[in-house]
Amino acid sequence: MPPYSQAATVSHGVANAADPKAAKPRKYVSIDGVEYDVTDFKHPGGSVINYMLTSLGADATETFNEFHMRSKKAKLVLKSLPKRIAQGGRDFANKKEQELLEAFKQFRQELTRDGFFDTNVSHVVMRVAELAAIFALGLYLFSLPGLLFKALSVLTLGLFGARCGWLQHEGGHNSLTGKMWVDKRIQRAFIGFGLGSCGSMWNSMHEKHHTTPQKINYDMDLDTVPLVAFFDTAIEKNRARSHSKWWMRFQAYTFLPVTSGLFVMLFWLFYLHPRKVLREKSWEQGLWMLSSHTVRPYLMASVSGLGFWQCYGLHWVSLWVAGQYLFGHFSLSHTHTDTVDEDKFKNWVEFAVHHTVDINPQNPLINWVMGYLNCQVVHHLFPNMPQYKQPEVSKRLARFCKENGLQYTAISYWEAWKRTFKNLDEVGHHYFTMG
């Protein structure tokens, strides 16, 4: 830890011996060489702030800048917090890290200069229009007689839900219109109506993944035991170690149809996300979620003549399809990469580049299928960047990584599926053998 000016510390309100709060262990985050006291700060994003404490060896400079790029309020709140200023400025692990992060800062400035962070409302309108067209097609197919058309409709409505997932994800990152209150409402509408889920709950979980991808007991995308284990110490590191070795043995086969499509969706829609709404009294989000359970099956019944509950059952089949589509594709970009031990910390750039992968970033079809989440490395470096601009940035990123000694990984779509299921199968075999 770098030395601090005592005068600077006291003048900025950090607790001292005369303060009744002094006995309470203080928590700090370090940003640009200044340590901010967040002990009593209620972070709007939840407990993710604890991932960046200086006591863990973390520096939050890039994390804060990238997550709060579009938030004036975040910067004002930061200035208001008690602080202590390091006499020597920011503390780097070594000279190599300092050079890397300085190069990253320059790289970001170039991208900003060239307009890669500028939003485009017409693109958002096009995305929303696409979703409206898919939903309308799904209802039209449902209105036609015959099981074949009903099956095609369910698949189409499943695609609608999944693509609502892509749009809401971008809204959660404030990269649609660039106006945070607009983007968050777009997110709430489409995750609510399209997936019956809560935007705030999504953001709370997803930001933890972004902050420390593939870090054990930190990345929420790895906190999946006993349903699925993505690495060979997952059960030992989990709070509850009970598991079925037979379930683990076949987890590669159950991951999509059972774990992703059924268990996760049921848990999210009937417990985890409604609980978040009730705790926060977020009735706007609750109404959008309720509309998924009522308006969608009502419209299906209206165009088909089937009963409401029949349509509600088929609506759930479409959500089953959407769950497999979404969680299957989300897993492709990082679950098979190396994990980071819970007592280790890497900087923002190394976390993104070495623990996520890009997938066919120059293929327009893959970009559409994966909602630009195939540009995962770029997205982790710049979460506020409009995602349709990421394929072009991936070209520049490859050069940046080569110049700075980083291993940038870009693989094919089918290779990503192969690696994901190979990893699931190998980890499953490991726990089956271990018992």
Tab-separated table of C-alpha atoms in Angstrom:
chain	number	residue	atom	x	y	z
A	1	MET	CA	0.000	0.000	0.000
A	2	PRO	CA	1.455	3.426	-0.915
A	3	PRO	CA	2.126	6.082	1.767
A	4	TYR	CA	-0.622	8.610	2.417
A	5	SER	CA	-0.590	12.229	3.471
A	6	GLN	CA	-2.007	12.493	7.002
A	7	ALA	CA	-3.242	16.000	6.285
A	8	ALA	CA	-5.025	14.839	3.178
A	9	THR	CA	-6.598	11.958	5.068
A	10	VAL	CA	-7.995	14.047	7.912
A	11	SER	CA	-9.101	16.926	5.698
A	12	HIS	CA	-11.220	14.574	3.634
A	13	GLY	CA	-13.103	13.148	6.577
A	14	VAL	CA	-11.647	9.665	7.115
A	15	ALA	CA	-12.510	8.314	10.571
A	16	ASN	CA	-9.900	8.932	13.278
A	17	ALA	CA	-9.502	7.798	16.863
A	18	ALA	CA	-12.021	10.372	18.121
A	19	ASP	CA	-14.643	9.137	15.719
A	20	PRO	CA	-17.110	6.622	17.249
A	21	LYS	CA	-16.952	4.724	13.962
A	22	ALA	CA	-13.183	4.327	14.238
A	23	ALA	CA	-13.444	0.847	15.737
A	24	LYS	CA	-15.258	-0.346	12.652
A	25	PRO	CA	-12.872	-1.761	10.016
A	26	ARG	CA	-12.794	0.661	7.118
A	27	LYS	CA	-13.222	-0.431	3.503
A	28	TYR	CA	-11.534	1.411	0.652
A	29	VAL	CA	-11.512	1.342	-3.121
A	30	SER	CA	-8.582	2.847	-4.985
A	31	ILE	CA	-9.219	4.977	-8.086
A	32	ASP	CA	-6.467	6.977	-9.799
A	33	GLY	CA	-4.244	6.969	-6.736
A	34	VAL	CA	-6.974	8.035	-4.325
A	35	GLU	CA	-8.486	5.649	-1.789
A	36	TYR	CA	-12.182	6.283	-1.149
A	37	ASP	CA	-13.810	5.139	2.080
A	38	VAL	CA	-16.866	3.077	1.096
A	39	THR	CA	-17.498	1.514	4.503
A	40	ASP	CA	-20.849	3.237	4.977
A	41	PHE	CA	-21.651	3.757	1.303
A	42	LYS	CA	-24.699	1.951	-0.054
A	43	HIS	CA	-23.669	1.166	-3.602
A	44	PRO	CA	-26.626	1.252	-6.058
A	45	GLY	CA	-25.135	-1.747	-7.862
A	46	GLY	CA	-25.069	-3.820	-4.693
A	47	SER	CA	-22.237	-5.824	-3.174
A	48	VAL	CA	-20.119	-5.849	-6.344
A	49	ILE	CA	-18.234	-2.893	-4.847
A	50	ASN	CA	-16.697	-5.353	-2.366
A	51	TYR	CA	-14.945	-7.064	-5.289
A	52	MET	CA	-12.742	-3.982	-5.707
A	53	LEU	CA	-11.531	-3.353	-2.153
A	54	THR	CA	-7.884	-2.386	-1.748
A	55	SER	CA	-7.590	-5.027	0.977
A	56	LEU	CA	-8.023	-7.629	-1.784
A	57	GLY	CA	-5.176	-6.144	-3.795
A	58	ALA	CA	-7.591	-4.570	-6.262
A	59	ASP	CA	-7.370	-1.264	-8.059
A	60	ALA	CA	-10.751	-0.007	-9.249
A	61	THR	CA	-9.631	2.706	-11.672
A	62	GLU	CA	-10.540	1.035	-14.963
A	63	THR	CA	-13.530	-0.740	-13.423
A	64	PHE	CA	-15.036	2.532	-12.215
A	65	ASN	CA	-14.290	4.387	-15.441
A	66	GLU	CA	-15.757	1.719	-17.710
A	67	PHE	CA	-18.885	0.963	-15.677
A	68	HIS	CA	-19.690	4.622	-14.991
A	69	MET	CA	-18.648	6.184	-18.273
A	70	ARG	CA	-22.080	7.718	-18.886
A	71	SER	CA	-22.971	8.530	-15.266
A	72	LYS	CA	-22.366	12.092	-14.052
A	73	LYS	CA	-23.980	11.165	-10.747
A	74	ALA	CA	-21.429	8.420	-10.072
A	75	LYS	CA	-18.570	10.887	-10.441
A	76	LEU	CA	-20.261	13.414	-8.140
A	77	VAL	CA	-20.910	10.752	-5.510
A	78	LEU	CA	-17.291	9.613	-5.733
A	79	LYS	CA	-16.066	13.145	-5.033
A	80	SER	CA	-18.295	13.348	-1.962
A	81	LEU	CA	-16.849	10.237	-0.295
A	82	PRO	CA	-14.187	10.471	2.446
A	83	LYS	CA	-10.797	9.892	0.872
A	84	ARG	CA	-7.092	9.665	1.414
A	85	ILE	CA	-4.610	10.556	-1.292
A	86	ALA	CA	-1.493	8.527	-2.028
A	87	GLN	CA	1.656	10.662	-2.041
A	88	GLY	CA	3.194	8.658	-4.845
A	89	GLY	CA	0.060	8.391	-6.969
A	90	ARG	CA	-1.430	5.141	-8.214
A	91	ASP	CA	0.245	1.932	-7.060
A	92	PHE	CA	0.958	-0.577	-9.861
A	93	ALA	CA	1.975	-4.211	-9.413
A	94	ASN	CA	5.038	-3.611	-11.586
A	95	LYS	CA	6.329	-1.458	-14.427
A	96	LYS	CA	4.904	-3.831	-17.039
A	97	GLU	CA	1.398	-3.414	-15.640
A	98	GLN	CA	1.829	0.352	-15.580
A	99	GLU	CA	2.855	0.366	-19.238
A	100	LEU	CA	-0.053	-1.921	-20.182
A	101	LEU	CA	-2.694	0.202	-18.476
A	102	GLU	CA	-1.244	3.389	-19.911
A	103	ALA	CA	-1.389	1.805	-23.376
A	104	PHE	CA	-4.996	0.766	-22.693
A	105	LYS	CA	-5.849	4.335	-21.724
A	106	GLN	CA	-4.415	5.586	-25.009
A	107	PHE	CA	-6.232	2.847	-26.939
A	108	ARG	CA	-9.510	3.908	-25.368
A	109	GLN	CA	-8.876	7.547	-26.219
A	110	GLU	CA	-8.348	6.581	-29.863
A	111	LEU	CA	-11.632	4.670	-29.920
A	112	THR	CA	-13.428	7.614	-28.335
A	113	ARG	CA	-11.916	9.986	-30.876
A	114	ASP	CA	-13.073	7.754	-33.729
A	115	GLY	CA	-16.663	7.629	-32.477
A	116	PHE	CA	-16.883	4.035	-31.265
A	117	PHE	CA	-18.691	5.063	-28.073
A	118	ASP	CA	-21.255	7.224	-29.878
A	119	THR	CA	-24.754	5.759	-29.857
A	120	ASN	CA	-27.155	5.495	-32.793
A	121	VAL	CA	-30.893	5.741	-32.133
A	122	SER	CA	-31.754	4.401	-35.602
A	123	HIS	CA	-29.930	1.173	-34.739
A	124	VAL	CA	-32.013	0.840	-31.577
A	125	VAL	CA	-35.222	1.428	-33.548
A	126	MET	CA	-34.160	-1.274	-35.994
A	127	ARG	CA	-33.516	-3.734	-33.150
A	128	VAL	CA	-36.917	-3.029	-31.577
A	129	ALA	CA	-38.650	-3.309	-34.963
A	130	GLU	CA	-36.973	-6.669	-35.518
A	131	LEU	CA	-38.333	-7.936	-32.201
A	132	ALA	CA	-41.817	-6.681	-33.023
A	133	ALA	CA	-41.666	-8.493	-36.373
A	134	ILE	CA	-40.506	-11.757	-34.782
A	135	PHE	CA	-43.262	-11.578	-32.169
A	136	ALA	CA	-45.887	-10.824	-34.825
A	137	LEU	CA	-44.651	-13.759	-36.914
A	138	GLY	CA	-44.879	-16.004	-33.865
A	139	LEU	CA	-48.499	-14.995	-33.249
A	140	TYR	CA	-49.373	-15.428	-36.922
A	141	LEU	CA	-47.936	-18.942	-36.978
A	142	PHE	CA	-49.845	-19.703	-33.782
A	143	SER	CA	-53.087	-18.647	-35.449
A	144	LEU	CA	-52.685	-21.268	-38.177
A	145	PRO	CA	-54.211	-24.735	-37.690
A	146	GLY	CA	-52.041	-27.799	-37.162
A	147	LEU	CA	-49.334	-28.953	-34.779
A	148	LEU	CA	-46.550	-28.038	-37.185
A	149	PHE	CA	-47.467	-24.358	-37.148
A	150	LYS	CA	-47.896	-24.413	-33.366
A	151	ALA	CA	-44.398	-25.897	-33.030
A	152	LEU	CA	-42.942	-23.316	-35.419
A	153	SER	CA	-44.701	-20.596	-33.450
A	154	VAL	CA	-43.248	-21.779	-30.150
A	155	LEU	CA	-39.759	-21.801	-31.661
A	156	THR	CA	-40.303	-18.317	-33.093
A	157	LEU	CA	-41.582	-16.970	-29.782
A	158	GLY	CA	-38.603	-18.617	-28.096
A	159	LEU	CA	-36.347	-16.746	-30.510
A	160	PHE	CA	-38.225	-13.560	-29.604
A	161	GLY	CA	-37.551	-14.110	-25.899
A	162	ALA	CA	-33.888	-14.869	-26.494
A	163	ARG	CA	-33.379	-11.785	-28.631
A	164	CYS	CA	-35.170	-9.714	-26.001
A	165	GLY	CA	-32.365	-11.027	-23.801
A	166	TRP	CA	-29.732	-9.574	-26.110
A	167	LEU	CA	-31.448	-6.174	-26.252
A	168	GLN	CA	-32.066	-5.911	-22.512
A	169	HIS	CA	-28.453	-6.877	-21.867
A	170	GLU	CA	-27.294	-3.906	-23.878
A	171	GLY	CA	-29.818	-1.653	-22.167
A	172	GLY	CA	-28.382	-2.709	-18.827
A	173	HIS	CA	-24.983	-1.493	-20.007
A	174	ASN	CA	-26.380	1.904	-21.121
A	175	SER	CA	-25.064	1.423	-24.652
A	176	LEU	CA	-28.330	1.706	-26.616
A	177	THR	CA	-29.225	5.408	-26.592
A	178	GLY	CA	-26.540	6.471	-24.124
A	179	LYS	CA	-29.214	8.013	-21.906
A	180	MET	CA	-29.203	5.846	-18.817
A	181	TRP	CA	-32.825	6.339	-17.765
A	182	VAL	CA	-34.015	5.483	-21.293
A	183	ASP	CA	-31.778	2.440	-21.642
A	184	LYS	CA	-32.777	1.071	-18.251
A	185	ARG	CA	-36.454	1.354	-19.178
A	186	ILE	CA	-35.860	-0.374	-22.477
A	187	GLN	CA	-34.142	-3.099	-20.494
A	188	ARG	CA	-37.008	-3.430	-18.016
A	189	ALA	CA	-39.605	-3.635	-20.767
A	190	PHE	CA	-37.864	-6.272	-22.852
A	191	ILE	CA	-36.497	-8.483	-20.089
A	192	GLY	CA	-39.883	-8.255	-18.381
A	193	PHE	CA	-42.187	-8.903	-21.335
A	194	GLY	CA	-39.754	-11.081	-23.264
A	195	LEU	CA	-38.337	-13.210	-20.450
A	196	GLY	CA	-40.518	-12.588	-17.382
A	197	SER	CA	-37.442	-11.379	-15.516
A	198	CYS	CA	-36.191	-8.350	-13.590
A	199	GLY	CA	-33.613	-5.947	-15.028
A	200	SER	CA	-32.230	-4.947	-11.630
A	201	MET	CA	-31.615	-8.570	-10.669
A	202	TRP	CA	-29.917	-9.219	-13.988
A	203	ASN	CA	-27.652	-6.184	-13.562
A	204	SER	CA	-26.701	-7.102	-10.008
A	205	MET	CA	-25.572	-10.577	-11.065
A	206	HIS	CA	-24.115	-9.635	-14.434
A	207	GLU	CA	-21.911	-6.821	-13.132
A	208	LYS	CA	-20.196	-9.291	-10.797
A	209	HIS	CA	-19.329	-11.427	-13.804
A	210	HIS	CA	-17.997	-8.389	-15.662
A	211	THR	CA	-15.883	-7.183	-12.759
A	212	THR	CA	-13.973	-10.440	-12.271
A	213	PRO	CA	-14.667	-12.932	-15.089
A	214	GLN	CA	-13.741	-16.528	-14.246
A	215	LYS	CA	-12.707	-15.656	-10.688
A	216	ILE	CA	-13.736	-18.413	-8.292
A	217	ASN	CA	-16.416	-17.376	-5.771
A	218	TYR	CA	-16.698	-13.988	-7.468
A	219	ASP	CA	-17.993	-14.578	-11.001
A	220	MET	CA	-21.706	-15.364	-10.633
A	221	ASP	CA	-21.653	-17.265	-13.925
A	222	LEU	CA	-19.513	-19.905	-12.193
A	223	ASP	CA	-21.685	-20.093	-9.066
A	224	THR	CA	-23.752	-22.937	-10.494
A	225	VAL	CA	-23.094	-25.997	-8.298
A	226	PRO	CA	-24.804	-28.467	-7.827
A	227	LEU	CA	-26.609	-27.992	-11.160
A	228	VAL	CA	-23.464	-27.688	-13.249
A	229	ALA	CA	-19.712	-27.469	-12.577
A	230	PHE	CA	-17.533	-25.535	-15.020
A	231	PHE	CA	-14.144	-26.229	-13.384
A	232	ASP	CA	-12.595	-29.103	-11.467
A	233	THR	CA	-12.639	-27.505	-8.004
A	234	ALA	CA	-16.150	-26.065	-8.332
A	235	ILE	CA	-17.694	-28.349	-5.715
A	236	GLU	CA	-14.845	-27.963	-3.220
A	237	LYS	CA	-15.088	-24.173	-3.529
A	238	ASN	CA	-18.877	-24.109	-3.265
A	239	ARG	CA	-20.639	-23.245	-0.011
A	240	ALA	CA	-22.806	-26.383	-0.145
A	241	ARG	CA	-20.740	-29.310	-1.402
A	242	SER	CA	-23.538	-31.855	-1.779
A	243	HIS	CA	-23.825	-33.152	-5.314
A	244	SER	CA	-24.744	-36.185	-7.361
A	245	LYS	CA	-21.833	-37.820	-9.125
A	246	TRP	CA	-24.243	-39.262	-11.693
A	247	TRP	CA	-25.675	-35.827	-12.400
A	248	MET	CA	-22.150	-34.497	-12.853
A	249	ARG	CA	-21.308	-37.385	-15.165
A	250	PHE	CA	-24.041	-36.373	-17.602
A	251	GLN	CA	-23.975	-32.608	-17.064
A	252	ALA	CA	-22.844	-31.992	-20.630
A	253	TYR	CA	-26.117	-33.552	-21.804
A	254	THR	CA	-28.394	-31.882	-19.247
A	255	PHE	CA	-26.816	-28.417	-19.441
A	256	LEU	CA	-29.023	-27.036	-22.216
A	257	PRO	CA	-32.401	-28.829	-21.969
A	258	VAL	CA	-32.630	-29.308	-18.202
A	259	THR	CA	-30.294	-26.901	-16.397
A	260	SER	CA	-30.570	-23.883	-18.713
A	261	GLY	CA	-34.039	-24.301	-20.153
A	262	LEU	CA	-35.851	-25.656	-17.119
A	263	PHE	CA	-34.138	-25.256	-13.734
A	264	VAL	CA	-32.670	-21.793	-14.250
A	265	MET	CA	-35.801	-20.382	-15.865
A	266	LEU	CA	-38.110	-21.745	-13.149
A	267	PHE	CA	-35.815	-20.517	-10.376
A	268	TRP	CA	-35.458	-17.065	-11.930
A	269	LEU	CA	-39.083	-16.481	-12.897
A	270	PHE	CA	-40.814	-17.841	-9.816
A	271	TYR	CA	-38.340	-16.982	-7.053
A	272	LEU	CA	-35.135	-15.011	-7.609
A	273	HIS	CA	-36.439	-12.183	-9.789
A	274	PRO	CA	-39.862	-11.701	-8.118
A	275	ARG	CA	-38.045	-11.558	-4.762
A	276	LYS	CA	-35.893	-8.710	-6.093
A	277	VAL	CA	-39.004	-6.802	-7.202
A	278	LEU	CA	-40.659	-7.213	-3.807
A	279	ARG	CA	-37.540	-6.239	-1.869
A	280	GLU	CA	-37.022	-3.085	-3.917
A	281	LYS	CA	-40.747	-2.381	-4.375
A	282	SER	CA	-39.971	-1.952	-8.068
A	283	TRP	CA	-43.531	-2.166	-9.333
A	284	GLU	CA	-42.678	-0.966	-12.837
A	285	GLN	CA	-40.459	-4.001	-13.318
A	286	GLY	CA	-43.055	-6.196	-11.655
A	287	LEU	CA	-45.748	-5.103	-14.120
A	288	TRP	CA	-43.539	-5.888	-17.100
A	289	MET	CA	-42.801	-9.322	-15.642
A	290	LEU	CA	-46.491	-9.923	-14.983
A	291	SER	CA	-47.261	-9.028	-18.600
A	292	SER	CA	-45.121	-11.952	-19.730
A	293	HIS	CA	-47.322	-14.348	-17.736
A	294	THR	CA	-50.620	-12.748	-18.787
A	295	VAL	CA	-50.505	-10.649	-21.956
A	296	ARG	CA	-48.464	-13.079	-24.022
A	297	PRO	CA	-50.669	-16.160	-23.395
A	298	TYR	CA	-53.766	-13.952	-23.753
A	299	LEU	CA	-52.638	-12.861	-27.221
A	300	MET	CA	-51.852	-16.456	-28.128
A	301	ALA	CA	-55.331	-17.508	-27.020
A	302	SER	CA	-56.937	-14.621	-28.908
A	303	VAL	CA	-55.427	-15.560	-32.260
A	304	SER	CA	-55.829	-19.330	-31.925
A	305	GLY	CA	-59.054	-20.035	-30.076
A	306	LEU	CA	-57.188	-22.203	-27.555
A	307	GLY	CA	-57.745	-21.774	-23.829
A	308	PHE	CA	-55.628	-19.404	-21.756
A	309	TRP	CA	-53.963	-22.164	-19.728
A	310	GLN	CA	-53.147	-24.183	-22.828
A	311	CYS	CA	-51.471	-21.106	-24.227
A	312	TYR	CA	-49.713	-20.423	-20.935
A	313	GLY	CA	-48.226	-23.910	-21.084
A	314	LEU	CA	-47.006	-23.349	-24.636
A	315	HIS	CA	-45.703	-19.936	-23.593
A	316	TRP	CA	-43.530	-21.764	-21.075
A	317	VAL	CA	-42.261	-24.061	-23.797
A	318	SER	CA	-41.135	-20.932	-25.669
A	319	LEU	CA	-39.352	-19.727	-22.510
A	320	TRP	CA	-37.671	-23.134	-22.312
A	321	VAL	CA	-36.392	-22.570	-25.847
A	322	ALA	CA	-35.260	-19.040	-24.968
A	323	GLY	CA	-33.408	-20.241	-21.866
A	324	GLN	CA	-31.412	-22.785	-23.832
A	325	TYR	CA	-30.611	-20.256	-26.540
A	326	LEU	CA	-29.502	-17.565	-24.092
A	327	PHE	CA	-27.555	-19.498	-21.483
A	328	GLY	CA	-26.026	-21.774	-24.079
A	329	HIS	CA	-24.623	-18.821	-25.985
A	330	PHE	CA	-23.570	-16.951	-22.853
A	331	SER	CA	-21.458	-19.942	-21.821
A	332	LEU	CA	-19.506	-20.030	-25.084
A	333	SER	CA	-17.394	-16.960	-24.449
A	334	HIS	CA	-15.747	-17.765	-21.133
A	335	THR	CA	-16.786	-20.893	-19.172
A	336	HIS	CA	-14.077	-23.036	-20.795
A	337	THR	CA	-11.258	-20.542	-20.152
A	338	ASP	CA	-8.838	-20.676	-17.213
A	339	THR	CA	-10.196	-19.728	-13.800
A	340	VAL	CA	-8.632	-17.249	-11.372
A	341	ASP	CA	-8.110	-18.284	-7.733
A	342	GLU	CA	-10.241	-16.362	-5.266
A	343	ASP	CA	-7.194	-14.897	-3.502
A	344	LYS	CA	-5.663	-13.594	-6.749
A	345	PHE	CA	-6.385	-10.360	-8.561
A	346	LYS	CA	-5.729	-9.259	-12.112
A	347	ASN	CA	-6.148	-5.872	-13.698
A	348	TRP	CA	-9.125	-4.955	-15.875
A	349	VAL	CA	-7.340	-5.646	-19.165
A	350	GLU	CA	-5.910	-9.037	-18.184
A	351	PHE	CA	-9.245	-10.239	-16.801
A	352	ALA	CA	-10.978	-9.405	-20.083
A	353	VAL	CA	-8.344	-10.567	-22.567
A	354	HIS	CA	-7.195	-13.764	-20.854
A	355	HIS	CA	-10.493	-15.007	-19.424
A	356	THR	CA	-12.948	-14.432	-22.266
A	357	VAL	CA	-12.792	-15.167	-26.002
A	358	ASP	CA	-14.139	-13.609	-29.181
A	359	ILE	CA	-16.101	-15.819	-31.583
A	360	ASN	CA	-16.093	-15.116	-35.330
A	361	PRO	CA	-16.290	-11.335	-34.770
A	362	GLN	CA	-16.174	-10.631	-38.513
A	363	ASN	CA	-19.082	-12.951	-39.374
A	364	PRO	CA	-22.374	-10.970	-39.659
A	365	LEU	CA	-24.508	-14.092	-39.168
A	366	ILE	CA	-22.736	-15.040	-35.929
A	367	ASN	CA	-22.976	-11.415	-34.787
A	368	TRP	CA	-26.758	-11.635	-35.265
A	369	VAL	CA	-27.170	-15.087	-33.723
A	370	MET	CA	-25.184	-14.114	-30.624
A	371	GLY	CA	-26.440	-10.546	-30.359
A	372	TYR	CA	-22.836	-9.274	-30.612
A	373	LEU	CA	-21.937	-11.194	-27.440
A	374	ASN	CA	-19.488	-13.101	-29.630
A	375	CYS	CA	-17.295	-9.991	-29.291
A	376	GLN	CA	-16.888	-10.808	-25.620
A	377	VAL	CA	-13.332	-9.575	-25.116
A	378	VAL	CA	-14.180	-6.187	-26.598
A	379	HIS	CA	-17.383	-6.066	-24.577
A	380	HIS	CA	-15.571	-6.806	-21.318
A	381	LEU	CA	-13.024	-4.097	-21.977
A	382	PHE	CA	-15.654	-1.548	-23.018
A	383	PRO	CA	-19.088	-2.495	-21.597
A	384	ASN	CA	-20.579	0.922	-22.453
A	385	MET	CA	-19.666	0.668	-26.138
A	386	PRO	CA	-22.610	0.154	-28.553
A	387	GLN	CA	-22.267	-3.502	-29.334
A	388	TYR	CA	-22.812	-3.307	-33.077
A	389	LYS	CA	-19.508	-1.407	-33.268
A	390	GLN	CA	-17.540	-4.154	-31.543
A	391	PRO	CA	-16.689	-6.287	-34.616
A	392	GLU	CA	-14.698	-3.404	-36.083
A	393	VAL	CA	-12.982	-2.756	-32.747
A	394	SER	CA	-11.936	-6.416	-32.538
A	395	LYS	CA	-9.540	-5.795	-35.451
A	396	ARG	CA	-7.853	-2.982	-33.554
A	397	LEU	CA	-7.876	-5.024	-30.362
A	398	ALA	CA	-5.915	-7.833	-32.025
A	399	ARG	CA	-3.175	-5.328	-32.876
A	400	PHE	CA	-3.274	-3.800	-29.390
A	401	CYS	CA	-2.835	-7.205	-27.762
A	402	LYS	CA	0.042	-8.164	-30.031
A	403	GLU	CA	1.825	-4.882	-29.317
A	404	ASN	CA	1.404	-5.312	-25.563
A	405	GLY	CA	2.225	-9.005	-25.174
A	406	LEU	CA	-1.337	-10.183	-24.497
A	407	GLN	CA	-2.836	-13.448	-25.752
A	408	TYR	CA	-6.000	-12.425	-27.608
A	409	THR	CA	-8.169	-15.442	-28.477
A	410	ALA	CA	-10.630	-15.488	-31.369
A	411	ILE	CA	-12.191	-18.834	-32.300
A	412	SER	CA	-14.900	-20.142	-34.603
A	413	TYR	CA	-18.523	-20.578	-33.543
A	414	TRP	CA	-18.343	-24.358	-33.716
A	415	GLU	CA	-15.008	-24.422	-31.915
A	416	ALA	CA	-16.635	-22.444	-29.087
A	417	TRP	CA	-19.405	-25.052	-28.762
A	418	LYS	CA	-16.818	-27.831	-28.894
A	419	ARG	CA	-14.694	-26.287	-26.132
A	420	THR	CA	-17.707	-25.575	-23.940
A	421	PHE	CA	-19.096	-29.099	-24.046
A	422	LYS	CA	-15.652	-30.703	-23.874
A	423	ASN	CA	-15.047	-28.770	-20.669
A	424	LEU	CA	-18.439	-29.777	-19.241
A	425	ASP	CA	-17.781	-33.415	-20.098
A	426	GLU	CA	-14.256	-33.453	-18.640
A	427	VAL	CA	-15.312	-31.771	-15.395
A	428	GLY	CA	-18.275	-34.140	-15.178
A	429	HIS	CA	-16.012	-37.160	-15.603
A	430	HIS	CA	-13.679	-35.744	-12.956
A	431	TYR	CA	-16.402	-35.568	-10.319
A	432	PHE	CA	-17.887	-38.905	-11.341
A	433	THR	CA	-14.489	-40.525	-10.813
A	434	MET	CA	-13.828	-38.635	-7.585
A	435	GLY	CA	-17.266	-39.505	-6.241
